[in-house]
XYZ file of C-alpha atoms in Angstrom:
669
model
C -37.797 -56.809 34.167
C -34.310 -55.272 35.999
C -31.794 -57.851 37.287
C -32.042 -57.046 41.374
C -28.366 -54.987 41.503
C -29.253 -52.421 39.355
C -31.396 -50.170 40.974
C -28.575 -49.923 43.510
C -26.274 -48.521 41.522
C -28.111 -45.052 42.036
C -26.257 -44.206 44.472
C -25.878 -40.379 43.792
C -28.597 -37.715 43.985
C -26.940 -36.832 39.404
C -27.854 -40.303 39.088
C -31.752 -38.944 39.345
C -33.683 -36.413 36.956
C -32.759 -33.100 38.407
C -36.634 -32.746 37.939
C -37.506 -34.410 41.551
C -35.352 -36.417 43.869
C -39.219 -36.899 45.694
C -39.885 -40.675 44.343
C -35.989 -41.792 45.379
C -35.555 -39.616 49.038
C -36.564 -41.541 51.982
C -37.206 -38.871 55.610
C -34.944 -39.893 57.641
C -36.663 -39.819 61.110
C -33.665 -37.745 62.980
C -34.836 -36.864 66.641
C -33.732 -33.798 65.825
C -35.640 -32.709 62.975
C -35.528 -29.514 60.671
C -37.941 -28.944 58.237
C -35.318 -26.075 56.929
C -37.939 -25.310 54.461
C -39.763 -23.423 57.111
C -37.178 -22.394 59.578
C -37.346 -18.670 59.703
C -33.379 -18.134 59.990
C -29.914 -20.153 57.874
C -29.472 -23.555 58.219
C -25.936 -24.617 57.547
C -26.252 -28.837 56.777
C -22.593 -30.868 56.899
C -21.925 -34.493 56.627
C -19.260 -36.295 55.089
C -18.816 -37.743 51.388
C -22.200 -39.536 50.958
C -23.426 -39.276 54.086
C -26.670 -37.691 51.499
C -26.380 -33.975 51.891
C -27.662 -33.358 48.158
C -30.100 -35.453 48.615
C -31.348 -33.920 51.555
C -31.433 -30.285 49.575
C -32.626 -31.209 47.376
C -35.897 -32.759 48.412
C -36.268 -28.863 49.371
C -36.030 -28.504 46.251
C -39.445 -26.797 44.552
C -40.000 -29.386 42.478
C -39.465 -32.179 44.660
C -42.032 -30.553 47.240
C -44.017 -29.550 44.984
C -44.702 -33.232 43.354
C -47.557 -33.638 42.056
C -46.659 -36.913 43.312
C -47.797 -35.113 47.300
C -51.550 -34.802 47.083
C -53.642 -32.277 49.204
C -50.429 -30.161 50.057
C -52.043 -27.204 51.726
C -51.274 -23.552 51.245
C -48.368 -23.284 53.495
C -45.654 -25.414 51.314
C -46.360 -22.789 48.422
C -45.219 -20.273 50.119
C -41.973 -21.412 51.252
C -40.132 -22.176 48.146
C -36.603 -24.020 47.564
C -33.896 -23.095 45.766
C -31.469 -24.808 44.950
C -28.163 -24.237 43.034
C -25.153 -25.910 42.844
C -22.060 -22.963 41.466
C -19.431 -25.028 38.555
C -16.911 -24.781 40.097
C -14.817 -24.636 36.353
C -16.534 -21.030 35.869
C -16.623 -20.238 39.358
C -12.728 -20.546 39.418
C -12.737 -17.636 36.580
C -14.666 -14.758 38.608
C -11.160 -14.870 40.015
C -9.741 -11.014 40.478
C -7.294 -11.909 38.364
C -9.063 -12.306 35.451
C -11.671 -9.467 36.024
C -10.908 -7.052 38.781
C -11.379 -7.176 42.596
C -14.567 -5.632 42.886
C -15.434 -6.736 39.238
C -15.089 -10.573 40.758
C -17.351 -9.985 43.444
C -20.380 -8.663 41.915
C -20.226 -11.316 38.353
C -20.149 -13.983 41.260
C -23.724 -12.648 42.666
C -24.858 -12.089 39.382
C -24.266 -15.598 38.348
C -26.070 -16.593 41.641
C -28.586 -14.386 40.339
C -29.380 -15.053 37.086
C -29.487 -18.929 37.860
C -31.770 -18.745 41.418
C -33.895 -16.595 39.131
C -34.376 -18.924 36.100
C -35.067 -22.304 39.491
C -37.318 -19.135 40.862
C -38.952 -19.003 37.358
C -38.998 -22.709 36.943
C -41.028 -22.988 40.872
C -43.922 -20.657 39.753
C -44.681 -23.467 37.108
C -44.462 -26.393 39.836
C -46.997 -24.118 42.109
C -49.317 -24.473 39.154
C -48.914 -27.983 38.524
C -49.044 -28.842 42.432
C -51.594 -30.708 44.096
C -53.388 -29.007 46.847
C -55.773 -29.631 49.375
C -57.342 -26.236 48.615
C -57.658 -26.812 43.974
C -55.220 -25.568 41.499
C -53.318 -22.130 42.254
C -53.741 -20.867 38.591
C -50.401 -19.238 38.344
C -50.328 -18.277 34.423
C -48.132 -15.721 33.822
C -48.211 -12.378 36.869
C -46.865 -9.582 36.859
C -42.828 -7.678 37.252
C -43.679 -4.513 39.204
C -42.072 -1.670 37.106
C -38.509 -1.145 38.716
C -37.412 -4.899 38.145
C -38.624 -4.718 34.472
C -36.176 -1.701 34.432
C -33.230 -3.413 35.853
C -33.615 -6.547 34.612
C -34.520 -4.450 30.642
C -37.467 -7.003 30.916
C -39.700 -5.176 27.433
C -42.554 -7.915 28.572
C -42.888 -6.046 32.619
C -43.935 -10.346 33.186
C -42.579 -13.637 34.308
C -42.116 -15.433 30.658
C -40.385 -11.905 29.060
C -38.089 -12.787 32.782
C -37.759 -16.533 31.373
C -36.387 -15.070 27.779
C -34.416 -12.145 29.728
C -32.794 -14.311 31.515
C -31.355 -17.095 29.301
C -29.721 -14.665 27.329
C -27.696 -12.763 30.063
C -26.382 -15.765 31.682
C -24.839 -16.092 28.222
C -24.095 -13.022 27.936
C -22.299 -12.911 31.667
C -20.745 -16.841 30.233
C -18.808 -14.559 27.105
C -17.686 -12.051 29.014
C -16.429 -13.639 31.314
C -14.346 -15.590 28.533
C -12.723 -12.757 27.116
C -13.873 -9.482 29.633
C -11.050 -7.036 27.359
C -13.249 -8.258 24.375
C -16.720 -7.951 25.359
C -19.301 -6.017 27.341
C -19.136 -5.959 30.530
C -22.739 -6.753 31.648
C -25.066 -5.048 33.477
C -24.885 -6.839 37.580
C -27.736 -7.396 39.029
C -27.639 -8.828 42.326
C -29.916 -12.117 44.339
C -30.376 -10.609 46.918
C -32.157 -7.065 45.852
C -34.013 -8.765 43.323
C -35.154 -12.286 44.513
C -36.772 -10.837 47.855
C -38.740 -8.532 44.651
C -39.959 -10.971 42.487
C -41.564 -12.421 46.239
C -43.224 -9.952 46.929
C -44.342 -10.026 42.601
C -45.794 -13.427 43.461
C -47.838 -13.011 46.159
C -49.880 -10.803 44.713
C -51.209 -13.070 42.204
C -53.723 -14.434 44.596
C -54.059 -14.615 48.366
C -52.780 -17.666 49.488
C -50.229 -17.450 48.327
C -49.864 -14.557 50.604
C -45.942 -14.013 52.913
C -44.490 -16.336 49.844
C -40.805 -16.460 50.196
C -37.888 -17.553 48.642
C -35.260 -20.515 49.856
C -31.930 -20.836 47.889
C -30.098 -24.278 48.420
C -26.234 -22.698 47.954
C -24.371 -26.549 47.356
C -20.781 -27.526 47.821
C -19.960 -23.859 49.050
C -16.674 -25.212 50.612
C -15.823 -25.884 47.044
C -16.372 -21.532 46.468
C -13.275 -19.711 46.994
C -13.217 -17.387 49.895
C -14.660 -14.818 48.678
C -17.740 -15.999 46.820
C -17.956 -17.781 49.842
C -17.553 -13.938 52.009
C -20.994 -12.709 49.112
C -23.034 -15.459 49.953
C -22.687 -14.916 53.784
C -22.985 -11.663 53.829
C -26.975 -12.385 52.665
C -27.273 -15.181 55.656
C -26.265 -12.348 57.446
C -28.615 -9.754 56.758
C -31.209 -11.962 55.744
C -34.906 -11.053 54.380
C -38.049 -11.865 55.115
C -38.863 -13.253 51.036
C -36.074 -14.639 51.031
C -33.468 -17.035 53.280
C -30.175 -18.151 52.094
C -29.071 -21.935 53.205
C -25.805 -23.718 52.653
C -24.218 -26.610 52.794
C -21.298 -29.133 52.472
C -18.966 -30.977 54.532
C -18.789 -31.575 57.578
C -14.752 -29.602 58.786
C -14.703 -28.286 55.281
C -15.247 -24.962 56.370
C -14.923 -23.160 59.645
C -14.903 -18.979 58.346
C -18.162 -17.474 57.667
C -16.124 -14.150 57.661
C -18.778 -11.893 55.174
C -17.995 -9.323 53.056
C -16.650 -6.414 55.832
C -14.949 -7.495 59.045
C -18.071 -9.281 60.491
C -18.809 -12.662 60.325
C -22.175 -15.405 60.011
C -22.336 -16.035 63.991
C -23.709 -19.873 65.607
C -27.600 -19.930 66.712
C -27.807 -16.197 66.196
C -27.167 -15.907 61.693
C -28.116 -19.847 61.533
C -27.953 -23.084 62.438
C -26.855 -26.174 62.302
C -28.167 -29.988 60.819
C -24.915 -31.707 60.504
C -25.827 -34.956 58.731
C -23.758 -37.827 59.561
C -24.662 -36.397 63.636
C -28.164 -37.451 63.491
C -27.472 -41.126 61.420
C -24.860 -41.519 63.914
C -27.810 -43.516 65.733
C -27.587 -46.542 64.047
C -31.213 -46.624 65.257
C -32.101 -44.522 61.914
C -29.252 -45.192 60.278
C -30.667 -48.964 60.141
C -34.295 -48.299 59.591
C -33.000 -45.988 56.770
C -30.742 -48.369 55.083
C -33.050 -50.867 55.806
C -35.722 -48.689 53.859
C -33.144 -48.842 51.140
C -33.231 -51.977 50.086
C -36.475 -53.310 50.539
C -37.609 -50.070 48.194
C -34.683 -50.570 45.892
C -35.257 -54.597 45.912
C -38.968 -53.539 45.027
C -38.163 -50.992 41.852
C -36.956 -54.636 40.858
C -39.739 -56.155 41.192
C -38.552 -57.955 43.505
C -40.432 -59.131 46.789
C -40.864 -59.731 50.233
C -42.670 -60.532 53.056
C -43.205 -57.126 55.026
C -46.617 -55.743 55.884
C -46.239 -52.688 56.689
C -43.508 -51.847 54.202
C -45.239 -49.114 51.493
C -42.635 -47.804 49.120
C -46.216 -44.182 49.149
C -44.591 -43.960 52.450
C -41.238 -43.359 52.527
C -41.297 -39.622 50.990
C -43.631 -37.377 52.554
C -42.732 -35.575 55.845
C -46.034 -36.195 57.019
C -46.010 -39.716 57.518
C -42.960 -40.136 59.616
C -46.161 -40.726 61.996
C -46.797 -44.284 59.974
C -42.888 -45.466 60.596
C -42.932 -43.977 64.504
C -44.390 -46.873 65.747
C -41.723 -49.933 67.168
C -43.836 -52.080 65.990
C -43.561 -50.680 62.054
C -39.808 -51.225 62.638
C -39.347 -54.617 64.425
C -40.935 -55.624 60.979
C -38.615 -53.716 58.204
C -35.784 -54.935 60.355
C -37.333 -58.599 60.762
C -37.346 -58.633 57.319
C -33.505 -57.127 55.891
C -32.657 -59.331 58.488
C -34.245 -61.716 56.552
C -32.806 -61.585 53.391
C -29.214 -60.433 54.358
C -29.045 -63.458 57.619
C -26.473 -61.779 60.163
C -24.893 -64.761 61.936
C -23.780 -64.414 65.736
C -20.372 -64.721 67.171
C -21.099 -68.063 68.821
C -22.573 -69.327 65.026
C -19.233 -68.273 63.959
C -17.339 -70.583 66.290
C -19.464 -72.422 65.416
C -18.105 -72.098 61.495
C -14.621 -72.055 63.636
C -14.586 -75.471 65.018
C -15.432 -77.073 61.062
C -12.976 -74.971 59.302
C -10.324 -77.895 59.237
C -7.467 -74.030 58.918
C -9.226 -72.324 61.076
C -8.926 -74.806 63.649
C -6.108 -75.495 63.305
C -4.135 -72.586 63.403
C -6.447 -72.385 67.062
C -4.876 -75.607 67.130
C -1.261 -73.096 66.598
C -2.288 -70.634 67.730
C -3.002 -72.297 71.823
C 0.265 -74.104 71.059
C 1.873 -71.531 71.069
C 0.506 -69.832 74.786
C 1.837 -73.752 76.237
C 5.655 -72.926 75.188
C 5.159 -69.570 76.376
C 4.989 -70.348 79.635
C 6.759 -74.260 79.082
C 4.178 -76.003 79.688
C 3.055 -78.630 76.748
C 4.914 -81.183 78.329
C 1.660 -80.651 80.621
C -0.988 -80.521 78.429
C -1.732 -81.244 74.886
C -3.235 -78.644 72.612
C -5.582 -80.519 70.595
C -7.444 -81.611 73.618
C -7.658 -77.757 74.868
C -10.730 -77.776 71.575
C -14.096 -77.956 72.397
C -16.482 -78.617 70.151
C -19.970 -79.687 71.703
C -21.019 -77.083 72.910
C -21.200 -73.055 71.324
C -20.598 -72.325 74.502
C -18.224 -74.370 74.673
C -16.598 -73.652 71.348
C -15.615 -69.065 72.181
C -14.439 -70.510 75.257
C -11.925 -73.540 73.431
C -11.638 -69.570 70.893
C -10.830 -66.839 73.764
C -8.514 -69.640 75.872
C -6.231 -69.619 72.774
C -5.347 -66.154 73.565
C -5.702 -65.870 77.269
C -2.729 -68.691 76.469
C -0.821 -66.260 75.349
C -0.447 -63.722 77.728
C 2.344 -63.764 79.947
C 1.228 -62.958 83.275
C -1.485 -65.187 82.872
C -0.812 -69.166 85.541
C -2.051 -71.632 82.902
C -2.206 -74.720 85.700
C -5.057 -71.930 86.206
C -6.064 -70.510 83.761
C -6.613 -74.738 82.696
C -7.823 -75.391 85.294
C -11.068 -73.138 84.765
C -11.178 -73.457 81.524
C -11.694 -77.360 82.480
C -14.636 -76.227 84.876
C -16.191 -73.915 82.160
C -16.380 -76.519 79.367
C -17.340 -79.285 81.719
C -20.314 -77.823 83.715
C -19.234 -78.224 87.130
C -18.313 -74.727 87.570
C -19.333 -73.078 91.293
C -18.838 -69.532 91.761
C -17.918 -66.954 89.218
C -17.547 -68.240 85.566
C -13.892 -65.561 84.331
C -15.294 -67.013 80.969
C -19.017 -66.459 81.024
C -19.673 -64.388 83.472
C -20.723 -60.363 82.089
C -18.098 -59.198 81.076
C -16.131 -62.310 81.387
C -13.356 -63.370 78.530
C -15.380 -64.257 76.568
C -18.028 -60.657 76.217
C -14.055 -59.103 76.025
C -12.377 -61.371 73.770
C -14.278 -63.270 71.416
C -14.855 -60.574 68.755
C -11.309 -59.699 68.567
C -10.308 -64.018 68.645
C -12.943 -63.758 65.579
C -10.756 -61.708 65.099
C -7.390 -63.271 64.825
C -8.074 -66.347 63.151
C -9.477 -64.990 59.886
C -7.390 -62.820 59.137
C -4.841 -65.301 59.172
C -6.472 -67.193 56.696
C -7.246 -63.931 53.744
C -8.395 -65.754 51.066
C -11.298 -67.206 53.426
C -14.536 -65.434 53.188
C -14.662 -64.038 56.661
C -17.806 -64.377 58.258
C -17.250 -61.427 60.681
C -18.157 -59.124 57.898
C -21.829 -60.521 57.169
C -24.893 -59.703 57.938
C -27.172 -56.519 57.521
C -26.276 -55.314 60.624
C -22.687 -56.232 60.017
C -23.322 -53.366 56.905
C -24.795 -50.878 58.118
C -22.347 -51.006 60.827
C -19.158 -50.962 58.152
C -21.595 -48.211 56.342
C -22.958 -45.629 58.737
C -23.646 -43.038 57.757
C -22.191 -43.142 54.577
C -26.076 -44.959 52.476
C -24.205 -45.210 49.336
C -21.790 -47.854 50.639
C -24.226 -49.429 52.414
C -25.867 -49.625 48.902
C -23.201 -50.901 46.658
C -22.341 -53.952 49.366
C -25.355 -54.277 48.719
C -25.498 -53.775 45.219
C -22.419 -56.397 45.747
C -23.975 -58.743 47.257
C -26.987 -59.058 45.122
C -24.705 -59.540 42.541
C -22.219 -62.266 44.177
C -25.467 -64.123 45.278
C -26.156 -65.138 40.654
C -30.037 -62.960 41.612
C -28.097 -60.393 39.114
C -30.535 -61.708 37.053
C -34.263 -60.146 35.642
C -36.375 -62.154 36.705
C -40.008 -62.059 36.262
C -42.651 -59.437 37.897
C -42.840 -60.847 41.675
C -39.862 -62.047 42.072
C -39.897 -63.636 45.511
C -36.110 -61.688 46.685
C -34.653 -64.930 48.275
C -32.204 -64.829 52.082
C -28.925 -64.286 50.193
C -26.208 -66.562 51.241
C -23.375 -65.093 54.371
C -19.927 -66.485 53.322
C -21.530 -64.494 49.423
C -21.863 -61.799 52.014
C -18.995 -61.402 53.870
C -17.047 -61.415 50.417
C -19.142 -58.440 49.483
C -17.569 -56.681 51.794
C -14.452 -57.445 51.218
C -14.558 -56.503 47.619
C -16.815 -52.963 48.454
C -14.110 -52.581 50.750
C -10.968 -52.591 47.995
C -12.626 -50.580 45.635
C -12.958 -47.893 48.434
C -10.383 -47.944 50.174
C -7.913 -48.163 46.361
C -10.842 -44.677 45.906
C -8.777 -42.812 48.219
C -5.649 -41.679 45.503
C -9.198 -39.852 44.082
C -10.108 -38.277 46.816
C -9.205 -34.394 46.815
C -5.432 -32.969 45.614
C -4.383 -34.342 49.144
C -5.865 -38.172 47.387
C -2.209 -40.032 47.163
C -1.035 -38.226 51.185
C -4.620 -40.152 52.370
C -4.075 -43.232 50.547
C -0.504 -43.790 52.556
C -2.114 -41.911 55.838
C -5.162 -45.035 55.336
C -2.696 -47.456 54.657
C -0.594 -47.103 57.698
C -2.612 -46.505 59.765
C -4.679 -49.774 58.105
C -1.511 -51.593 58.849
C -0.699 -50.685 62.263
C -4.072 -52.095 63.319
C -3.946 -54.845 60.910
C -0.201 -55.537 63.636
C -2.249 -55.540 67.045
C -4.973 -57.499 65.464
C -1.558 -60.058 64.858
C -0.530 -60.146 68.719
C -1.126 -63.303 70.267
C -2.462 -63.247 73.311
C -5.554 -60.128 71.902
C -4.334 -58.596 75.418
C -6.128 -55.827 73.633
C -8.408 -56.666 71.557
C -10.295 -55.583 68.314
C -7.941 -51.528 67.812
C -8.932 -49.675 64.950
C -8.612 -46.141 66.267
C -6.635 -43.845 68.173
C -6.129 -40.711 70.254
C -3.335 -38.588 70.772
C -1.615 -38.267 74.056
C -2.779 -34.038 75.605
C 0.434 -33.321 76.594
C 2.257 -33.824 73.014
C -0.867 -31.588 70.853
C 0.993 -28.843 70.571
C 3.654 -31.073 68.750
C 2.079 -31.263 66.096
C 3.744 -29.555 62.588
C 0.824 -27.139 60.754
C 0.876 -30.299 57.293
C -0.030 -32.928 59.167
C -2.733 -31.053 62.019
C -3.262 -30.374 57.405
C -3.965 -33.055 56.823
C -5.719 -34.932 59.868
C -8.241 -32.156 58.381
C -8.681 -33.177 55.027
C -8.552 -37.237 56.115
C -11.824 -36.173 58.084
C -13.141 -33.829 55.163
C -13.526 -36.916 52.827
C -14.466 -39.442 55.581
C -10.649 -41.763 55.292
C -11.762 -40.936 59.229
C -13.903 -40.008 61.907
C -13.381 -37.664 65.050
C -15.447 -37.615 67.591
C -15.647 -37.072 70.716
C -13.602 -38.639 73.600
C -13.584 -35.314 76.300
C -14.581 -31.659 76.233
C -13.191 -29.778 73.230
C -10.666 -26.808 74.429
C -9.428 -25.411 70.391
C -10.336 -26.431 67.455
C -6.985 -28.056 66.870
C -6.860 -29.977 70.451
C -7.805 -33.513 69.096
C -5.985 -34.612 72.344
C -9.363 -35.024 73.270
C -10.656 -37.033 70.453
C -10.871 -40.381 68.908
C -9.967 -40.443 65.173
C -11.284 -43.718 63.782
C -10.340 -45.005 60.711
C -13.452 -45.422 58.199
C -14.552 -48.772 59.047
C -15.197 -49.641 55.064
C -11.554 -50.074 55.109
C -12.338 -52.059 57.746
C -12.903 -56.032 55.881
C -9.152 -54.762 53.156
C -7.213 -55.167 56.153
C -8.947 -58.155 58.293
C -9.922 -55.688 61.085
C -12.022 -55.337 63.853
C -14.949 -52.804 62.467
C -16.304 -51.617 65.878
C -15.181 -49.104 68.354
C -13.696 -51.322 70.649
C -11.013 -50.446 72.506
C -7.676 -47.797 71.322
C -3.958 -46.867 70.859
C -2.887 -43.327 72.869
C 0.027 -42.406 70.412
C 2.983 -39.466 70.801
C 2.578 -36.871 68.268
C 5.986 -38.478 66.904
C 4.562 -41.300 66.383
C 1.719 -40.415 64.231
C 3.509 -37.114 62.686
C 5.846 -40.387 61.012
C 2.864 -41.915 60.263
C 1.170 -38.907 58.380
C 5.054 -38.261 56.859
C 7.772 -39.699 57.374
C 9.787 -42.647 54.809
C 8.215 -46.375 54.789
C 11.439 -47.438 56.851
C 9.961 -43.998 59.474
C 6.871 -45.961 59.585
C 8.535 -49.501 59.592
C 10.362 -48.860 62.220
C 7.181 -47.011 64.633
C 5.687 -50.545 64.314
C 7.657 -52.333 65.304
C 8.003 -49.890 68.386
C 5.291 -49.937 68.395
C 3.317 -53.649 67.827
C 6.413 -56.743 69.136
C 7.195 -58.440 66.651
C 7.800 -61.351 68.873
C 3.671 -60.930 70.008
C 2.650 -61.647 66.090
C 0.665 -65.037 64.956
C 2.184 -66.404 61.587
C 0.009 -65.114 58.649
C 0.724 -64.848 55.590
C 1.095 -60.199 55.244
C 4.134 -59.652 55.322
C 3.495 -56.883 57.678
C 8.007 -56.296 58.813
């Protein structure tokens, strides 16, 4: 047996065997599902780091799509052959005009792609022969290659086995020439857009069941290719052939120009469709179900049992089983099981906990006392008398009272009267504390984050629970697995058990501590993101510090500020360097961009909200919920992005009045 947390370490597609990811991939129940393997046009698959782009495209590769674990396959599945290719960035860097010459570099890159896709196509023939088709096995043998293609490839025998041998020799030949172009003879270049359709024609002659066979080539990490190399791929997209459709996958925001080798460009809708994994996962109903299924699958792989009769690991991997997972009853039972293992405390439960935790309660009393001092009312009221813990509702009202007391516009006597009426059960008429959209609805979460923020060593229960883990991680399944792994490890459930060991619910304080550990690790990892990691780390740190300062305001007049926009009138004032850094932050998912109003241009970020990745929230002890934003001037953004620490501190004091901040162990100013 293995430790319960061990399967959660498999967070990248590269962690699985290269042959197939079928048994690890969970088919997401996207509303706008596109089966890219059968799509007649090219598709670009986009998404942020860690949202599953590579797993998604590898699932449609022949190794997974024609896996022996899939039974009763229709013959149509054999006629759509997915080929997966991720270019080697180091090798592609040598295929440059400066090293090889402009024309030679382009021809060499097309040749490089052709050899790799042809090698995968040869493997696809074996996958077809092994697959479990409903109409019986498709015996492929050693398919014949037509004379024209055999001549082009210099095959000794016009058959697939000879092609396989020649490809390996040609790959070695290309490697040697690229590294020594002045000493080695130039290879005989071939074009992938020419040879693959011809090979498809050869393979469809093997059996009438393969009539109409076409290759679907998936080019992963498209953004890492040089512009000249992207043009070659875009040529194949622009001038697609029935027997070869090219799909691409890249980080969101990383590629904006799809120029071909000519003056033409690949055009959305006409030439390709976009499938945004990040947008699809932004629906928490989708992300929550997949996260719950992923957690149960990993626990099942570790030999743990749990109470969820409808959960069947074998039903997660095949698109044909989406109907099994569609009913609300299935979703309810799977989520109930996940929430049982990772219980989520409610705001009311956390509020009750504040009352029984002496340091947190003292912070609340001090908060109310500060408000009484502000209104010169300490002679009339005692802060401790305004904290009531006899019911959960009264505990919530007491916590919210702490913020209300610190608002200069409040009439303290009227406020105390409303509080006593609400907590004494004798209120008549609309209750400003507990009515829908009232003070508790609008302020309780912000006050809870504020109270916990002043005690950084305390387990912050605001981050505990399955639903909170989903909110922190969405749309990044990699982060969700990291949260589960850390939770199991800290809970002491990381030891190998006997087969069938039952998974017990995990203490909420352990979950909260795990969230902090993962958040701090992920935040530190920002330094490693691309060539601008140091700048991105500083950007994330400054934004976190700004939102942390807003959270420290005792008044909580605008609670839970954790994202920003830029004033429309200032949008053109941002420097090109600032715009470039914001773009990098979005590419690497340090920031998420969501529409506020309709964009008018690619750089109209005034019409969008820029959200600090919620996974950093536990590190900064701020809210992960997208509730309120701050609108910044371009000058403020420039300072946050590019200016000195001293200038940033000045802007911080300008945006957040230091006099409104509650005492804290942090050194903000």
